[in-house]
Short mmCIF file of C-alpha atoms and ligand atoms in Angstrom, two decimals:
data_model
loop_
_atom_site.label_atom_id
_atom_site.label_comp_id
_atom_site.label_asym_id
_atom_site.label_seq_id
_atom_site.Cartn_x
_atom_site.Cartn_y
_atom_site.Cartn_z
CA UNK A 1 117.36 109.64 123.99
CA UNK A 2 116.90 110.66 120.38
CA UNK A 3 120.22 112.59 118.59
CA UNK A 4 119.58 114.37 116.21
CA UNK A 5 122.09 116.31 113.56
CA UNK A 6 121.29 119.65 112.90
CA UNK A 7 123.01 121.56 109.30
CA UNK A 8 122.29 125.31 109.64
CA UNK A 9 123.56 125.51 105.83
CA UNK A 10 123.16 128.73 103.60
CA UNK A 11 121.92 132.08 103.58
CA UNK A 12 118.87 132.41 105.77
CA UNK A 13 119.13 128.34 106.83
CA UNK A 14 120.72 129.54 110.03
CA UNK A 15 118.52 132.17 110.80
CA UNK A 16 115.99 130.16 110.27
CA UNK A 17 117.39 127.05 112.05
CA UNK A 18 118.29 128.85 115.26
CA UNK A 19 114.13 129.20 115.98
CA UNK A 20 114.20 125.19 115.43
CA UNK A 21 117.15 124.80 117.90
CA UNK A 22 115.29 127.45 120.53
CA UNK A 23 111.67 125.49 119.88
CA UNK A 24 113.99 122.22 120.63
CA UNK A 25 115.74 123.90 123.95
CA UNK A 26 112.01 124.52 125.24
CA UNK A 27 110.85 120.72 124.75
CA UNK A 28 114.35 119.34 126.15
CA UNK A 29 114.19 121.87 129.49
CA UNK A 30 110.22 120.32 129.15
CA UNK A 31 111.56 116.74 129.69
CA UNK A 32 111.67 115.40 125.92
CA UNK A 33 114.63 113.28 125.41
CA UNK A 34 116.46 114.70 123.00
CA UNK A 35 119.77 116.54 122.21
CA UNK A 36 121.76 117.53 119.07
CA UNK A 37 124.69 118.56 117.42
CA UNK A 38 125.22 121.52 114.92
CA UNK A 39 126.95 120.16 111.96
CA UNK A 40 128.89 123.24 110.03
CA UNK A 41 128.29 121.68 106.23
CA UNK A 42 127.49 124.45 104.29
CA UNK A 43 128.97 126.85 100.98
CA UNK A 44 131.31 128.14 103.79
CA UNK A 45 132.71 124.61 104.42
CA UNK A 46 132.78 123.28 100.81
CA UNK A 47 134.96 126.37 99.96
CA UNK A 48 137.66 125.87 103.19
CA UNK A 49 137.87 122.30 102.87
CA UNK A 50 137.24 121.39 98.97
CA UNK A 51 134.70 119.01 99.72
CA UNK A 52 131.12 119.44 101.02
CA UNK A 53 131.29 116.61 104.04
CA UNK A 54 133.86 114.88 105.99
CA UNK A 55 135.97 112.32 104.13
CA UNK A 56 133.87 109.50 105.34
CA UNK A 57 131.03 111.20 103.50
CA UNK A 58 127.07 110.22 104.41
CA UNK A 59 128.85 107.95 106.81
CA UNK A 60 129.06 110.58 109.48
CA UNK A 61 125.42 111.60 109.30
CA UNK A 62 124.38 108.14 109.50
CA UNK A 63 124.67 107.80 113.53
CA UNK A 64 121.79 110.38 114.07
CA UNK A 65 118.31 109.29 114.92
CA UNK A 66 116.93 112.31 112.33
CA UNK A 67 118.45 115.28 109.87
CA UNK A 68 117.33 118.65 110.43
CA UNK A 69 118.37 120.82 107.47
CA UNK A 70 118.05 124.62 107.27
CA UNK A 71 118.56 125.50 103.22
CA UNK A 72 121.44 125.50 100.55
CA UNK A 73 122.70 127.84 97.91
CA UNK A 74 125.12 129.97 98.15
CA UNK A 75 126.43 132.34 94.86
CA UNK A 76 130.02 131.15 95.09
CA UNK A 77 128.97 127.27 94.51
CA UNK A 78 126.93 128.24 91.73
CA UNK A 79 126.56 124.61 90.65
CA UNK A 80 125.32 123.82 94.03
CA UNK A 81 127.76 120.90 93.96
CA UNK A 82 127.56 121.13 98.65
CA UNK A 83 123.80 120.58 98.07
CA UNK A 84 123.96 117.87 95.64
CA UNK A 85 126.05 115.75 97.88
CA UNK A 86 124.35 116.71 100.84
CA UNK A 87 120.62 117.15 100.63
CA UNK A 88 120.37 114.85 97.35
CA UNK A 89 123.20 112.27 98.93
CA UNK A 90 121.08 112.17 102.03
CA UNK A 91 118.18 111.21 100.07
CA UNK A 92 119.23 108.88 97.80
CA UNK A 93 122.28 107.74 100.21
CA UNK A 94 119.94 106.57 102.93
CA UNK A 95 117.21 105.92 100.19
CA UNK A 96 114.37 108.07 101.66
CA UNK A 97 112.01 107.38 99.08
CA UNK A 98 109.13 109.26 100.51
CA UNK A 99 109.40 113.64 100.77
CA UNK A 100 106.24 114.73 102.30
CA UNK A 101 104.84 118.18 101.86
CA UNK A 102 101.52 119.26 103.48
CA UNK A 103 99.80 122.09 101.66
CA UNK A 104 97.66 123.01 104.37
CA UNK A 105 96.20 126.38 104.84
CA UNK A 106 97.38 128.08 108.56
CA UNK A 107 94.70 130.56 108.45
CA UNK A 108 92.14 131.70 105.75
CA UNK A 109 93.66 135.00 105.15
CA UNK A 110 96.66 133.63 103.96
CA UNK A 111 95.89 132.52 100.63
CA UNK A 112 96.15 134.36 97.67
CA UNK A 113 92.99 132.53 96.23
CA UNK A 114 90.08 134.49 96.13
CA UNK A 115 86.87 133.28 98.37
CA UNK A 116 89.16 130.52 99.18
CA UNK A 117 89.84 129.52 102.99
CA UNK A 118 91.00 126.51 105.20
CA UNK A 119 88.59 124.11 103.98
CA UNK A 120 89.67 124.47 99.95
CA UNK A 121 93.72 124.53 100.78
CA UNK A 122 94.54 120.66 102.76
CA UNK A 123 96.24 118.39 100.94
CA UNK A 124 99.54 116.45 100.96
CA UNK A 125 101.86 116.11 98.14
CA UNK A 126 104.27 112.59 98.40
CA UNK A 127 107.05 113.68 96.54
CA UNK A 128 109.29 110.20 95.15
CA UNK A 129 112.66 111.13 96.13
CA UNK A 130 115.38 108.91 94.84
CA UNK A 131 114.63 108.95 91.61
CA UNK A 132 113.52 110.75 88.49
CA UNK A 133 115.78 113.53 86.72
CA UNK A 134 117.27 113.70 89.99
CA UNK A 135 120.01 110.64 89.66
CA UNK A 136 122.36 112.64 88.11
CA UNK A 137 122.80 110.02 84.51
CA UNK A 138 124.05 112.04 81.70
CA UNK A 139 127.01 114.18 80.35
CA UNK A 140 127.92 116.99 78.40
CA UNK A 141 129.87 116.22 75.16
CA UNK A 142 132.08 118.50 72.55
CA UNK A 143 131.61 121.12 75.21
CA UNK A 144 131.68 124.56 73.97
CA UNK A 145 131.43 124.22 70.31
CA UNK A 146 128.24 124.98 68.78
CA UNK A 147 127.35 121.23 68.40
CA UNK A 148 127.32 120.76 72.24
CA UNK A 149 125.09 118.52 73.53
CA UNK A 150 123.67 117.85 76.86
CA UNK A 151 121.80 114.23 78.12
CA UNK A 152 120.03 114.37 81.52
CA UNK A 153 117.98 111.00 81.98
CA UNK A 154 115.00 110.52 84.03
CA UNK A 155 114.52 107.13 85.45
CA UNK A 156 111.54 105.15 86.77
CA UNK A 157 111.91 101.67 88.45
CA UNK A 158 108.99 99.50 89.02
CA UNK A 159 110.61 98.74 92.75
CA UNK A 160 110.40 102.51 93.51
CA UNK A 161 107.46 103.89 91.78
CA UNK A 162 105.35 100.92 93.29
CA UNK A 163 107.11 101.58 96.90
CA UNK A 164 106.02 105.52 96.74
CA UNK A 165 102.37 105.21 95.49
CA UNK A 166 101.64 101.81 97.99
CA UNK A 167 102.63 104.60 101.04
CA UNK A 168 100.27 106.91 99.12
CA UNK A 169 97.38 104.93 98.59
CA UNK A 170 98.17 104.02 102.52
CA UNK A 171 98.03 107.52 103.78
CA UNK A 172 94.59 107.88 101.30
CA UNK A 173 93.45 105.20 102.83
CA UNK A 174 93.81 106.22 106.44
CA UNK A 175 92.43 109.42 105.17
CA UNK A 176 88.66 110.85 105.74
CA UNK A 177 88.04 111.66 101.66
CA UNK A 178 90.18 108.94 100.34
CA UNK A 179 91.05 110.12 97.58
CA UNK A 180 94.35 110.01 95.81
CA UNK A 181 95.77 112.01 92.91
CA UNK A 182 98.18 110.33 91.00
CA UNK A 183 100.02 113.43 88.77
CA UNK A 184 102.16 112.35 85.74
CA UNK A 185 102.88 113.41 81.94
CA UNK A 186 101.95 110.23 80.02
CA UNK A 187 100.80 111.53 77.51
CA UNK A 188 104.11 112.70 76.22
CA UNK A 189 106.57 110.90 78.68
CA UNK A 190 105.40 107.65 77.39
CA UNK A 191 108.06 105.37 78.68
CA UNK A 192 108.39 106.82 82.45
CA UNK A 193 105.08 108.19 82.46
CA UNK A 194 103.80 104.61 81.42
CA UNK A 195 105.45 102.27 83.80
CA UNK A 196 103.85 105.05 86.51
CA UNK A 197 100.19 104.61 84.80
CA UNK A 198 100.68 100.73 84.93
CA UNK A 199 102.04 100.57 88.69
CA UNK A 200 99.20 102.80 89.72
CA UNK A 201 96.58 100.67 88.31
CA UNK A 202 98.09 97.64 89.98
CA UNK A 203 98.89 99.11 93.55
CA UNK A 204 95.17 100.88 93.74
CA UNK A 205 93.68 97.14 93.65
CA UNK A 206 95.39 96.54 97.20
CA UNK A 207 93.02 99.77 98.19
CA UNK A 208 89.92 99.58 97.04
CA UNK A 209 88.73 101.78 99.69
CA UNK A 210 90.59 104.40 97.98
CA UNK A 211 89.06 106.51 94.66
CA UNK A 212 92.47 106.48 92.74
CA UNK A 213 92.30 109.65 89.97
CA UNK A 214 95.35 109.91 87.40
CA UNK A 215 95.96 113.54 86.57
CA UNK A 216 98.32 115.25 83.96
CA UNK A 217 101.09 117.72 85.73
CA UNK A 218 99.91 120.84 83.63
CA UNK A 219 96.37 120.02 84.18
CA UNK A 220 97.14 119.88 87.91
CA UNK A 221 98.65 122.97 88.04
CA UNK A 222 95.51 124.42 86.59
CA UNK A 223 93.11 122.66 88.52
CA UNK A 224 94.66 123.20 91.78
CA UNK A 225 94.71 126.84 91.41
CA UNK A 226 90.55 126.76 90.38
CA UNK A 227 89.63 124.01 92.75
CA UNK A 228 91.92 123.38 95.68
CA UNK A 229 89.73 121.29 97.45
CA UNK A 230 89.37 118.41 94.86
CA UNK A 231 92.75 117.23 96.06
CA UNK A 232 93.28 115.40 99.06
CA UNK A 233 96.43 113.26 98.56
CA UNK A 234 98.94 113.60 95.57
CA UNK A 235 101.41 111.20 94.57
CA UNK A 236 104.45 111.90 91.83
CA UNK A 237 107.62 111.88 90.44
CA UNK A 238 110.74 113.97 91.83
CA UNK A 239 111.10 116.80 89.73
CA UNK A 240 107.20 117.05 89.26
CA UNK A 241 106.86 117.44 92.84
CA UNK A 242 109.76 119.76 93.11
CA UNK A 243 107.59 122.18 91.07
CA UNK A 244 104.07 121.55 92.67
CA UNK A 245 105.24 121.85 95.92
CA UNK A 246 106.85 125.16 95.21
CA UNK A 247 102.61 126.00 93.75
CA UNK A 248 101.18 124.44 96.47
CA UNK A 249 102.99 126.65 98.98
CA UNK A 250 101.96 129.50 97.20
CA UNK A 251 98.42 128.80 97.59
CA UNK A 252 99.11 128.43 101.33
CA UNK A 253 100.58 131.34 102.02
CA UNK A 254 104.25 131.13 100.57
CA UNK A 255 107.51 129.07 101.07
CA UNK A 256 107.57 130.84 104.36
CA UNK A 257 105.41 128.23 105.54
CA UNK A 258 105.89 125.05 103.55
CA UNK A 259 107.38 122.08 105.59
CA UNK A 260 108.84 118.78 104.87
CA UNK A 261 110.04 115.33 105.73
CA UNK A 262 111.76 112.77 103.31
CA UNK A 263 111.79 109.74 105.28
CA UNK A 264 111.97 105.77 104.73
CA UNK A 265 109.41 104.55 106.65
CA UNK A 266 111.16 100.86 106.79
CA UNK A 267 114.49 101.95 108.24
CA UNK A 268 113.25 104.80 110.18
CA UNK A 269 115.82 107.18 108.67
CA UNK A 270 114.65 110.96 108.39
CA UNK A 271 115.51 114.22 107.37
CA UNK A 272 113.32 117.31 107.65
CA UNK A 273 113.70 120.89 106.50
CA UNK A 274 111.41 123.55 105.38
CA UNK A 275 110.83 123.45 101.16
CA UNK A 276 112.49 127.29 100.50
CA UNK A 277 115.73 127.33 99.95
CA UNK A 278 118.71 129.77 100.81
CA UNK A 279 116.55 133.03 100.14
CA UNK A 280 119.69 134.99 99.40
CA UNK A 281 117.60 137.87 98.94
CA UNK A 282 116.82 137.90 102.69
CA UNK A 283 119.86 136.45 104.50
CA UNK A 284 121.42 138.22 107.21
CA UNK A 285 118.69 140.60 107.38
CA UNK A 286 116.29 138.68 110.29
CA UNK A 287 113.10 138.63 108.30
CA UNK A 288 113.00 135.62 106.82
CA UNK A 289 109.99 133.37 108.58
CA UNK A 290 110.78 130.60 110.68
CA UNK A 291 107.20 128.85 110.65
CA UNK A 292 108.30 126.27 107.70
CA UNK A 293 111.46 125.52 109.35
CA UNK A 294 108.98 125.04 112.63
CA UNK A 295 106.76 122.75 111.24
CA UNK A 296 109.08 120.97 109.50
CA UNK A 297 111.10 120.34 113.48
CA UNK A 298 107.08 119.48 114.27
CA UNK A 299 107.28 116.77 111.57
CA UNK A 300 110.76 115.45 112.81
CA UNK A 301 109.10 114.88 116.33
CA UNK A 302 106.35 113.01 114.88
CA UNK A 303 108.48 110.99 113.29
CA UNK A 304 110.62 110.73 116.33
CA UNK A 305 107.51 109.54 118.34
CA UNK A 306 107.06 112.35 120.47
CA UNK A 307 103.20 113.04 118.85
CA UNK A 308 101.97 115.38 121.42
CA UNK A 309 105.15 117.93 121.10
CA UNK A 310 104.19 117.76 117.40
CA UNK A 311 100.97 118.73 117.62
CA UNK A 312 101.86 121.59 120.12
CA UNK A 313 103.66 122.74 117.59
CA UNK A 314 101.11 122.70 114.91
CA UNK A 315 98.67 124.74 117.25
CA UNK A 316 101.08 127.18 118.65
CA UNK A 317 102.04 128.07 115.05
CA UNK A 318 98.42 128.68 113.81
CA UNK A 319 97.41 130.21 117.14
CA UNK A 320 100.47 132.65 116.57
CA UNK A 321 99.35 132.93 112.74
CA UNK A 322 95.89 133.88 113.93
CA UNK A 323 97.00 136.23 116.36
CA UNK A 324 98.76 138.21 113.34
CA UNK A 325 102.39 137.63 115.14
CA UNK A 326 103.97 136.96 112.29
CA UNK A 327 106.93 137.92 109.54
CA UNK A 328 106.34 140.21 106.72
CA UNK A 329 105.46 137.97 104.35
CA UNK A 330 101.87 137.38 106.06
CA UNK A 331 101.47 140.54 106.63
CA UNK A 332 102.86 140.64 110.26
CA UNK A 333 105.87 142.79 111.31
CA UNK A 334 107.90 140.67 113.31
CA UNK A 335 111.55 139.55 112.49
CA UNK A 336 112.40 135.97 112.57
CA UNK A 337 113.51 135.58 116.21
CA UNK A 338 110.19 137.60 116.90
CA UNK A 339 107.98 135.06 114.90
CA UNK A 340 110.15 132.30 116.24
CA UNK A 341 109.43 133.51 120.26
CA UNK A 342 105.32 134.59 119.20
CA UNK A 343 105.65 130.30 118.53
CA UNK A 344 107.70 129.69 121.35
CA UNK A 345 105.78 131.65 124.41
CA UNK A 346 102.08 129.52 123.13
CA UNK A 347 104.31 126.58 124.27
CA UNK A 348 105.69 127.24 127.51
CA UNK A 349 104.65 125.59 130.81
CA UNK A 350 102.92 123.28 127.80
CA UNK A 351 102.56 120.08 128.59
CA UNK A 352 103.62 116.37 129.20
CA UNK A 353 105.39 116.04 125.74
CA UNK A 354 106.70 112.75 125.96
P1 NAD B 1 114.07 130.27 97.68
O1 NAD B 1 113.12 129.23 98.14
O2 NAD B 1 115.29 130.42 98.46
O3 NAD B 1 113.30 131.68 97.62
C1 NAD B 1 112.20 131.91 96.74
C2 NAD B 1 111.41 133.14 97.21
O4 NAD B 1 110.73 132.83 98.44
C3 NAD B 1 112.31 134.35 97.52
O5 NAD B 1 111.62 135.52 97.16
C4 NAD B 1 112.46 134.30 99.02
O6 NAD B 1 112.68 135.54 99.61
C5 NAD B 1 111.13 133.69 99.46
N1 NAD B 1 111.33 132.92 100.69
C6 NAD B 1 111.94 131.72 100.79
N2 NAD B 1 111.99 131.32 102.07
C7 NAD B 1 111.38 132.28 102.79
C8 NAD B 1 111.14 132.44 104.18
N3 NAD B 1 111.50 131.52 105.09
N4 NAD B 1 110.51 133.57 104.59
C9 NAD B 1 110.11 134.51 103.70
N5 NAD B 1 110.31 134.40 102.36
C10 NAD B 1 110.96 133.30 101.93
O7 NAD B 1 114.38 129.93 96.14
P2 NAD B 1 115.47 130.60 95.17
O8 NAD B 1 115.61 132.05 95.45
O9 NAD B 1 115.12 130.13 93.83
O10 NAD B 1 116.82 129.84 95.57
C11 NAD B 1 117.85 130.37 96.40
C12 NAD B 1 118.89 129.29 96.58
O11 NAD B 1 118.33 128.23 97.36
C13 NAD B 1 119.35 128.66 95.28
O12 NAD B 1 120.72 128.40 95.39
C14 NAD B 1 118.56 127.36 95.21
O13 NAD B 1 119.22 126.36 94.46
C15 NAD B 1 118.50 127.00 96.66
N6 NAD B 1 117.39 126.11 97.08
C16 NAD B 1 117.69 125.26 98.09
C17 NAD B 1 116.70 124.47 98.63
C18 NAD B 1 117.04 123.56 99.77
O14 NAD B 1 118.07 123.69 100.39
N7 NAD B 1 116.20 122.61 100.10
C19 NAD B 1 115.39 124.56 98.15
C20 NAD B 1 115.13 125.47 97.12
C21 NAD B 1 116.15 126.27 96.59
C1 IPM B 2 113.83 121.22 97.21
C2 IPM B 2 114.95 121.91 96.45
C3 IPM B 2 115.96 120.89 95.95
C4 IPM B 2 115.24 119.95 95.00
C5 IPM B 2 117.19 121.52 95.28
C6 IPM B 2 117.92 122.44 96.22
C7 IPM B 2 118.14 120.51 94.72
O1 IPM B 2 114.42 122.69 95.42
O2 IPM B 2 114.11 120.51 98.18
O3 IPM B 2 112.66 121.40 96.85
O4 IPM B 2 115.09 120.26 93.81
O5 IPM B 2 114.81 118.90 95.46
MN1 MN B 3 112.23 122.85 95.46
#
């Protein structure tokens, strides 16, 4: 039996999340063995109890088998202090190095590229996700007065940037084109961006199998918009793949759809959750999509080991994609429990999933 912990969070994360938890009803009243418990951590909580998690802290999500997370942000923590403990606790606390995001094109109508379909738009961006400008190292000093100064340090270790590109150069490997994208700043970022440069070199003579191409971040962002399909697997830095992932969704059809994992594949720890975030604009209204927050459950089963409810997933939510049975924002009409259910019913009497 696999237990998994489920936080709703902000804004449209429980909208959103409560299409995961109906897809995960249907595959436990299907047999799969798994159950879960709603975990309330959220704005709402960090504001009634001054502090975003238990007083044991990560401790108390460490029990579950896998993390589903719906989004954070909420006005009122405007410092998103909950999601900083939280999401970036989680992934740093149980060091999941690797954040996965698929780029991949549900159906060619969806992208905003023009003579562009499911062919150009496949690729996978491996996000490395416990370090960076993400460890939090710096300070603000004479605060207020107009000499105040702020320090936010990036940091590379040869430990992690070597762990992150060996599991990318693995999943090039493994891949039909393998070929791997390595995206970094160098060229300005001399010390971080070096040690990256170096480690890549090094790691891509374990794989020779692999054609191992170094590109620069605002080149990248250029190329991928004129040439998709160049790119097969892409490899960077946190806050590098914070931003391409956001570009890469768009080319797929919009953060309605983008999933994700951040996982270590040594200690088998994982949490998933769709790569929006709290869409404040759209909470509480039932329109937000559920499809990234699907896909992103599909990628927890993988993980899980249930492979054959993950790809039911995958094919119910293109088959419901294709069908037009979808949210607003691709051009469907349905709400989110609509889109969630147009999912849900291409799934039913489905299957031996385990
Ligand atoms: P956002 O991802 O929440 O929204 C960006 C745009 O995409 C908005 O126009 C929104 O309406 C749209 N969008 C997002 N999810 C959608 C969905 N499922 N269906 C349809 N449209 C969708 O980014 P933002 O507005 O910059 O941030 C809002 C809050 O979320 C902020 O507090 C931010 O810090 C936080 N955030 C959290 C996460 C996370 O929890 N992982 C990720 C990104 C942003
Ligand atoms: C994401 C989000 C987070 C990040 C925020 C909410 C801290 O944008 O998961 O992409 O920057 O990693
Ligand atoms: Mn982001």
């Amino acid at each position: 039996m696999k237990h998994i912990g489920v936080i709703p969070g902000d804004g449209i994360g429980p909208e959103v999340t409560a299409e995961v938890e109906a897809l995960l009803d249907l595959f436990r009243a299907g047999g799969l063995p798994i159950t879960w418990t709603v975990l309330p951590y959220s704005a709402d909580y960090y504001l009634a109890h001054g502090r975003a998690l238990p007083d044991d802290g990560l401790a108390s999500l460490a029990a579950y088998d896998a993390l589903f997370v719906g989004a954070f942000g909420d006005p009122r923590v405007p410092d998103m202090a909950h999601a900083r403990a939280i999401l970036l606790g989680a992934r740093r606390g149980f060091d999941l190095y690797v954040n996965e995001r698929p780029v991949r094109l549900l159906h060619d109508g969806l992208t905003p590229l023009k003579g562009r379909g499911r062919a150009d738009v496949d690729f996978v961006i491996f996000r490395e996700n416990t370090e960076g400008a993400y460890v939090g190292l710096g300070g603000r000093f004479r605060r207020g007065s107009p000499d105040e100064l702020a320090v936010q340090e990036a940091i590379a270790t040869r430990r992690g940037v070597e762990r992150i590109l060996r599991h990318a150069f693995g999943r090039a490997a493994a891949s039909p084109r393998k070929t791997l994208h390595m995206v970094d700043k160098h060229n300005a970022l001399e010390h971080v961006g070096g040690l990256w440069l170096e480690a890549f070199r090094q790691v891509g003579e374990e794989f020779p199998a692999v054609a191992a191409n170094q590109v620069f971040v605002d080149t990248f962002c250029h190329e991928v918009v004129r040439d998709p399909g160049r790119f097969d697997v892409v490899v960077t830095s946190n806050l590098f793949g914070d931003l391409i992932s956001d570009l890469g969704a768009a080319l797929a059809g919009g953060l309605g759809i983008a999933p994700s994992a951040n996982v270590n594949p040594e200690t088998g720890k994982g949490l998933f959750e769709p790569v929006h975030g709290s869409a404040i604009d759209l909470a509480g209204k039932g329109t937000a999509n559920p499809v990234a927050a699907l896909l992103s459950a599909g990628m927890m089963l993988d993980f899980l080991g249930f492979g054959e409810a993950a790809r039911g997933v995958e094919r119910a939510v293109e088959a419901a994609v294709a069908a037009g049975e979808t949210t607003r924002d691709l051009g469907g009409a349905l709400g989110t429990s609509g889109a969630g259910d147009a999912v849900r019913k291409r799934l039913e009497g489905g299957a031996p999933w385990a």
